[in-house]
Short mmCIF file of C-alpha atoms in Angstrom, two decimals:
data_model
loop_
_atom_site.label_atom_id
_atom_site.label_comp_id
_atom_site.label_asym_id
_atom_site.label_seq_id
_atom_site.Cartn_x
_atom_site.Cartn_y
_atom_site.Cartn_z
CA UNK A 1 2.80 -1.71 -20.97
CA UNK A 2 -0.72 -3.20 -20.21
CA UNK A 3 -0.56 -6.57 -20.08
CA UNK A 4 -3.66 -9.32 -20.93
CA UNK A 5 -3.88 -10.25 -17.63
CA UNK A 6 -3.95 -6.42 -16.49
CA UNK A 7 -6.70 -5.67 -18.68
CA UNK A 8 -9.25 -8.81 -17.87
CA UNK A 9 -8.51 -7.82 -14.54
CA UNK A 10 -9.89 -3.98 -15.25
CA UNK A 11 -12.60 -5.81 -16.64
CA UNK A 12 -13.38 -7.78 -14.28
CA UNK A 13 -13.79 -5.17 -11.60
CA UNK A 14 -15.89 -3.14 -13.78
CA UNK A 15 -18.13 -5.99 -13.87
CA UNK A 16 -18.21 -6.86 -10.40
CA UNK A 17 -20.04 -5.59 -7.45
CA UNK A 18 -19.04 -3.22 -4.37
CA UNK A 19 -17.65 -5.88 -2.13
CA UNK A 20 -15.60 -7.69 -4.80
CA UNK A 21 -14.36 -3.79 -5.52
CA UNK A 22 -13.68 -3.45 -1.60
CA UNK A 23 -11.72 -6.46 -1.14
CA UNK A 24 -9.51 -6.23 -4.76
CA UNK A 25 -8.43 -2.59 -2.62
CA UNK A 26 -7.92 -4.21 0.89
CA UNK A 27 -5.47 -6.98 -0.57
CA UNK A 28 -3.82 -4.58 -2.90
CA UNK A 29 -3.27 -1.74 0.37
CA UNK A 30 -2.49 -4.59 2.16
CA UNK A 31 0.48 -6.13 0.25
CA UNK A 32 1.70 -2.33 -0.23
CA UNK A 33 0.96 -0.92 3.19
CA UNK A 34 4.18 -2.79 4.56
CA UNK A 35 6.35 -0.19 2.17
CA UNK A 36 5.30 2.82 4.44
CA UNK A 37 4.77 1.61 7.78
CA UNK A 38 8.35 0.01 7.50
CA UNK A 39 10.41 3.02 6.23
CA UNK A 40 8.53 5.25 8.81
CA UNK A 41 8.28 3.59 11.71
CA UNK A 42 10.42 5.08 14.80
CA UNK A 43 10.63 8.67 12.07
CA UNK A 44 9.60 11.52 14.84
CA UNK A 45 6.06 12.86 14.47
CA UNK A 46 4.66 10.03 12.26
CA UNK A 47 3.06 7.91 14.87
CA UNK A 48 -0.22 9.10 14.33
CA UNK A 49 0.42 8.68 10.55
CA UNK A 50 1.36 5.12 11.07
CA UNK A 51 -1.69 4.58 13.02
CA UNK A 52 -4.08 5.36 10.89
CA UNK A 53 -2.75 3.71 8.24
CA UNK A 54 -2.60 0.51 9.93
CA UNK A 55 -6.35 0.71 11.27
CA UNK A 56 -7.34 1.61 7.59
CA UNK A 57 -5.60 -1.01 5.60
CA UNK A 58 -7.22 -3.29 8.86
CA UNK A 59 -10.42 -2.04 8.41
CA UNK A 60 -10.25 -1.75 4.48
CA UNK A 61 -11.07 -5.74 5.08
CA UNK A 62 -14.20 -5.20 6.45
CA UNK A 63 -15.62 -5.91 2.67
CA UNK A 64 -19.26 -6.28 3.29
CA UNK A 65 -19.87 -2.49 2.96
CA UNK A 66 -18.32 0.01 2.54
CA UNK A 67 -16.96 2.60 5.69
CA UNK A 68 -18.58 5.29 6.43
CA UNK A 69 -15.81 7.64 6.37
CA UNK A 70 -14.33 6.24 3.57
CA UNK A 71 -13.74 10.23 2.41
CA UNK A 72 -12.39 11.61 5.43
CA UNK A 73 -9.93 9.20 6.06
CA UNK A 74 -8.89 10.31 2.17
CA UNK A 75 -8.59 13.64 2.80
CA UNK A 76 -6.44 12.90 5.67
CA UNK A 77 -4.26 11.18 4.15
CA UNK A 78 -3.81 13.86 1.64
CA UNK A 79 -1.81 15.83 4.11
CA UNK A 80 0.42 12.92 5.01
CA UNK A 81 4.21 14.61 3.87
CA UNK A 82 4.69 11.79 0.75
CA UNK A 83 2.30 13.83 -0.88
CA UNK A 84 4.08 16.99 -0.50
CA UNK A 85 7.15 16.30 -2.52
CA UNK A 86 10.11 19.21 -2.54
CA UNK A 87 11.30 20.61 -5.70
CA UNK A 88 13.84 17.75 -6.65
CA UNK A 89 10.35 15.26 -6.43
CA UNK A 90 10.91 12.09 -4.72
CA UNK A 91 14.58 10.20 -5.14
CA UNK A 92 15.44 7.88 -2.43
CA UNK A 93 14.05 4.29 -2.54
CA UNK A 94 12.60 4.33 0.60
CA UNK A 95 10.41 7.09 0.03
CA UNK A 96 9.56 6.06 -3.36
CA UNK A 97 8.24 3.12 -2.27
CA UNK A 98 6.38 4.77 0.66
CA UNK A 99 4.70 7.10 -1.37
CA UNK A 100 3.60 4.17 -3.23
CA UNK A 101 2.39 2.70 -0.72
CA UNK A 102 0.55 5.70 0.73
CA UNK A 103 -1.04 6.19 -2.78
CA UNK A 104 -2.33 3.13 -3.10
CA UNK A 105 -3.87 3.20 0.14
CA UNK A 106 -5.22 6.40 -1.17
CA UNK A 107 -7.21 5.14 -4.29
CA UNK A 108 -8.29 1.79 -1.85
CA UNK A 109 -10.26 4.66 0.28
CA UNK A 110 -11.72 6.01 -2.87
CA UNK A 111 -12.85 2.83 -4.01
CA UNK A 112 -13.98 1.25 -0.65
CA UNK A 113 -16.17 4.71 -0.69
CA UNK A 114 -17.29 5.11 -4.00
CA UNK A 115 -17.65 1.99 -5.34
CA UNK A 116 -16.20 3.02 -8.45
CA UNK A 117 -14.26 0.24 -10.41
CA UNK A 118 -12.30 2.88 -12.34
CA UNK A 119 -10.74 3.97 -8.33
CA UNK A 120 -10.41 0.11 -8.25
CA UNK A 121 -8.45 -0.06 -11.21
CA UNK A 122 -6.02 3.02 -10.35
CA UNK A 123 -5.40 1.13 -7.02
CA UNK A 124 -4.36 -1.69 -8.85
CA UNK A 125 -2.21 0.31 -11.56
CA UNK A 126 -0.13 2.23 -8.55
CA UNK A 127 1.23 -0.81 -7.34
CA UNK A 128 1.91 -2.65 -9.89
CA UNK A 129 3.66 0.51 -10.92
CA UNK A 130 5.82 0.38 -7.56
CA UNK A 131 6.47 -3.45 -8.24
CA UNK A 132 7.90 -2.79 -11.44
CA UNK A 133 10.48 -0.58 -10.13
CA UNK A 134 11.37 -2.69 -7.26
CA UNK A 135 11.99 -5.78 -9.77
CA UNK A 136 14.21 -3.29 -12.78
CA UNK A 137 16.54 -2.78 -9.23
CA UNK A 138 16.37 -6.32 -7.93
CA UNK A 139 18.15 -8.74 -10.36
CA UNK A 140 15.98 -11.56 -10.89
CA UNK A 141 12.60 -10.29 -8.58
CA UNK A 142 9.38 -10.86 -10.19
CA UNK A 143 6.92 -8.59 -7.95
CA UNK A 144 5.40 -7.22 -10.60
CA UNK A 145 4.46 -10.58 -11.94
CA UNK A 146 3.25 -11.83 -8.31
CA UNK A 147 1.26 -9.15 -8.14
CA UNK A 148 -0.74 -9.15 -11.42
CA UNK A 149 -1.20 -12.89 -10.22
CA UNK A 150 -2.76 -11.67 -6.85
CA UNK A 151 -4.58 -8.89 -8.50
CA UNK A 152 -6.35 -11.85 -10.48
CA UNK A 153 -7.24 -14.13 -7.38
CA UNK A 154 -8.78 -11.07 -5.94
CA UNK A 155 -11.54 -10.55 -8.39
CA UNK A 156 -11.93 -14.57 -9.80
CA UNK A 157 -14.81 -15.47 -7.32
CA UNK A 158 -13.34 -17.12 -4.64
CA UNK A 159 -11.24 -14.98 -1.52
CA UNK A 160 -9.97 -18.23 0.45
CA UNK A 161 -6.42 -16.96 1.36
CA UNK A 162 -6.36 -13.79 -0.02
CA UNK A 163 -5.65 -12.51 3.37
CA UNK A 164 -2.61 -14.55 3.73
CA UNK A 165 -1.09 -14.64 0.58
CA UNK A 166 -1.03 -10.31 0.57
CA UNK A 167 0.37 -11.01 4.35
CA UNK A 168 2.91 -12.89 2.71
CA UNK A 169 3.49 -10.70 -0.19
CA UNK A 170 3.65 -7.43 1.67
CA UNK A 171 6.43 -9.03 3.88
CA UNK A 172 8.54 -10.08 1.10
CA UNK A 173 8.75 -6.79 -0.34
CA UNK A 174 9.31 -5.27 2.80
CA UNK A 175 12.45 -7.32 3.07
CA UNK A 176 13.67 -6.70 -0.43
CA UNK A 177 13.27 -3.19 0.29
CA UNK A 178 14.89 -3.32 3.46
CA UNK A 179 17.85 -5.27 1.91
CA UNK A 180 18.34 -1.88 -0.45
CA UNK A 181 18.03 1.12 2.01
CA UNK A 182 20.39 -0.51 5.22
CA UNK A 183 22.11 -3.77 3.63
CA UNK A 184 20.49 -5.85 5.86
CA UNK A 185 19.69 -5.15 9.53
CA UNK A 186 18.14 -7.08 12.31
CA UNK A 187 14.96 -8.38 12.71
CA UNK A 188 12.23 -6.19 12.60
CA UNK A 189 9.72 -5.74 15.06
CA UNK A 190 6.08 -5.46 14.32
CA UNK A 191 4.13 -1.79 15.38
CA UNK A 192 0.64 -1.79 16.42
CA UNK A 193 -1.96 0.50 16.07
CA UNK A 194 -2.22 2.18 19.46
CA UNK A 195 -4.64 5.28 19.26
CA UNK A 196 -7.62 6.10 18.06
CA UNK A 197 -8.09 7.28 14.29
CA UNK A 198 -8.05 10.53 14.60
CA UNK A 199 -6.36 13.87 11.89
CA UNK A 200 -2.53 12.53 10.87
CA UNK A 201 0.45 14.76 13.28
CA UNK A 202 1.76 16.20 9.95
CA UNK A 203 -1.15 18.13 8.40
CA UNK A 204 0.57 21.17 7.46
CA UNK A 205 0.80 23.14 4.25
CA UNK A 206 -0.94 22.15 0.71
CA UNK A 207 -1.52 18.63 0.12
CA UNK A 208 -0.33 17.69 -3.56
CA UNK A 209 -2.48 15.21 -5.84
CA UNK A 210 -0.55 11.85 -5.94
CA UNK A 211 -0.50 12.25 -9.69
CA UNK A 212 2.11 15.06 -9.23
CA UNK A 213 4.22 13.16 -6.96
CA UNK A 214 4.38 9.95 -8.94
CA UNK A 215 5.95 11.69 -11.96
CA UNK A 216 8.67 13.36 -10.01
CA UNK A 217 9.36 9.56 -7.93
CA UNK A 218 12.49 8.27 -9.12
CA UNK A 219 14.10 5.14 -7.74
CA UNK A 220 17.44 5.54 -6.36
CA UNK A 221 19.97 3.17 -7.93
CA UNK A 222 23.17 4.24 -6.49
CA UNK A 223 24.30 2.77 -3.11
CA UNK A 224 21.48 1.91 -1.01
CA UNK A 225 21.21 4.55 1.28
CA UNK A 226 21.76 4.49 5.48
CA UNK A 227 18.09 3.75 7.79
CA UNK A 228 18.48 3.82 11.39
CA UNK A 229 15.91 2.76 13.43
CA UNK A 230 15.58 -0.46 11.07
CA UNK A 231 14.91 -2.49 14.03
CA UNK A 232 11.66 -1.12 14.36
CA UNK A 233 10.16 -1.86 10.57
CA UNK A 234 7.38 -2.59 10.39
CA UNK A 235 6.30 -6.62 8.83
CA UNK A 236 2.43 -7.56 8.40
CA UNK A 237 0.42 -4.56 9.03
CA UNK A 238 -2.63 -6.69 9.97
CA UNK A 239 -0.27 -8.81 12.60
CA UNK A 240 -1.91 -7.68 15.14
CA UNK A 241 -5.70 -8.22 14.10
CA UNK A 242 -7.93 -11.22 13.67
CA UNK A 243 -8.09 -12.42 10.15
CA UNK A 244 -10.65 -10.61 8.78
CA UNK A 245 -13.43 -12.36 6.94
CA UNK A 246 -13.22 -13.45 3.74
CA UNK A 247 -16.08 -12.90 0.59
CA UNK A 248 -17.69 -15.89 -0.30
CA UNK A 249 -17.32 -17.69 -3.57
CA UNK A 250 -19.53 -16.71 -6.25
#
């Protein structure tokens, strides 16, 4: 259900220029980018993955214009593995939430290339899509409802703590999240980007549209299900960057 707030927001962005479009996608990939590096960090043979999608969700905040290979990093992620669902779709939480994470990310490239407020919106939709299913599992969680709120600060005119507010956000979820795939675990220790960007470890096979894969995603709400490695999650993929600059009022 589209909400009132949802739809001024659409309109807004339609409305707006490229670098209001540009940094509505960095705070949304942002917020969500903590839902994939977390659940794959220390997974064999995704360290490139993780990589580039911390230097992209970084760089995503680079507003002023947009990046010049805005569509290459897209089609690279295309081949990351949350994309290429088996036959039974996507079931456990933590890669539901990953893949939600990874598209999002997805349609932030598209609209940090394009421009296009209709990518922008999409963006948007995906996660408060993934936020909707983390609050039917989490009694009393309104992420859905933070979100929409964030969504709104992002295209009202004025950026002044965006950055740490989507910080903030991104690390909450994480937690929650966290809290349903191990029952708790120690403290997490941030990753940082290390290499260059350069094509993701796992590009083999087909890459599937996102679409495809968001039908099949189905929360898991059985017993939250066993995640070694938690110790390495990741919190705040921008940690280990300079706060990025921020788009003055208009």
């Amino acid at each position: 259900m589209v909400t009132l707030l949802e739809e001024a927001v659409a309109e807004a962005l339609r409305g707006k220029d490229g670098e209001t479009i540009r940094l509505y996608v960095a705070a949304c990939a942002e917020r969500m980018a903590p839902l994939f590096m977390g659940p794959r960090a220390g997974t064999a043979g995704r360290e490139v993955d993780l990589d580039f999608s911390a230097e992209s969700v970084r760089d995503l905040w680079q507003a002023d214009r947009p990046l010049s290979d805005a569509a290459e990093r897209v089609s690279m992620l295309e081949w990351f593995p949350e994309f290429q669902p088996g036959e039974e779709g996507i079931t456990d939480d933590a890669d539901t939430y990953a893949f939600f994470a990874a598209l999002v990310l997805r349609y932030a490239l598209l609209a940090n290339g394009s421009g296009n407020a209709d990518d922008a919106v999409s963006c948007g939709h995906a996660a408060l899509t993934a936020m909707g299913m983390l609050d039917q599992n989490v009694t009393g969680a309104g992420f859905r409802a933070q979100e929409q709120r964030l969504q709104f600060l992002s295209v009202s005119g004025d950026a002044e703590g965006l950055w740490d507010a989507s910080v903030t956000a991104g690390r909450e979820r994480f937690r929650t999240v966290l809290g349903r795939i191990t029952g708790g675990g120690s403290a997490p220790r941030p990753l940082r980007p290390r290499s260059r960007l350069g094509r993701p470890a796992c590009c083999l096979g087909t890459a599937v549209e996102g679409s495809t894969a968001a039908t099949n995603a189905k929360p898991n709400t059985s017993s939250p299900s066993s995640a070694s490695n938690s110790q390495d999650l990741w919190i705040g993929v921008s940690r280990s960057s300079s706060r990025p600059p921020c788009r003055r009022s208009r």
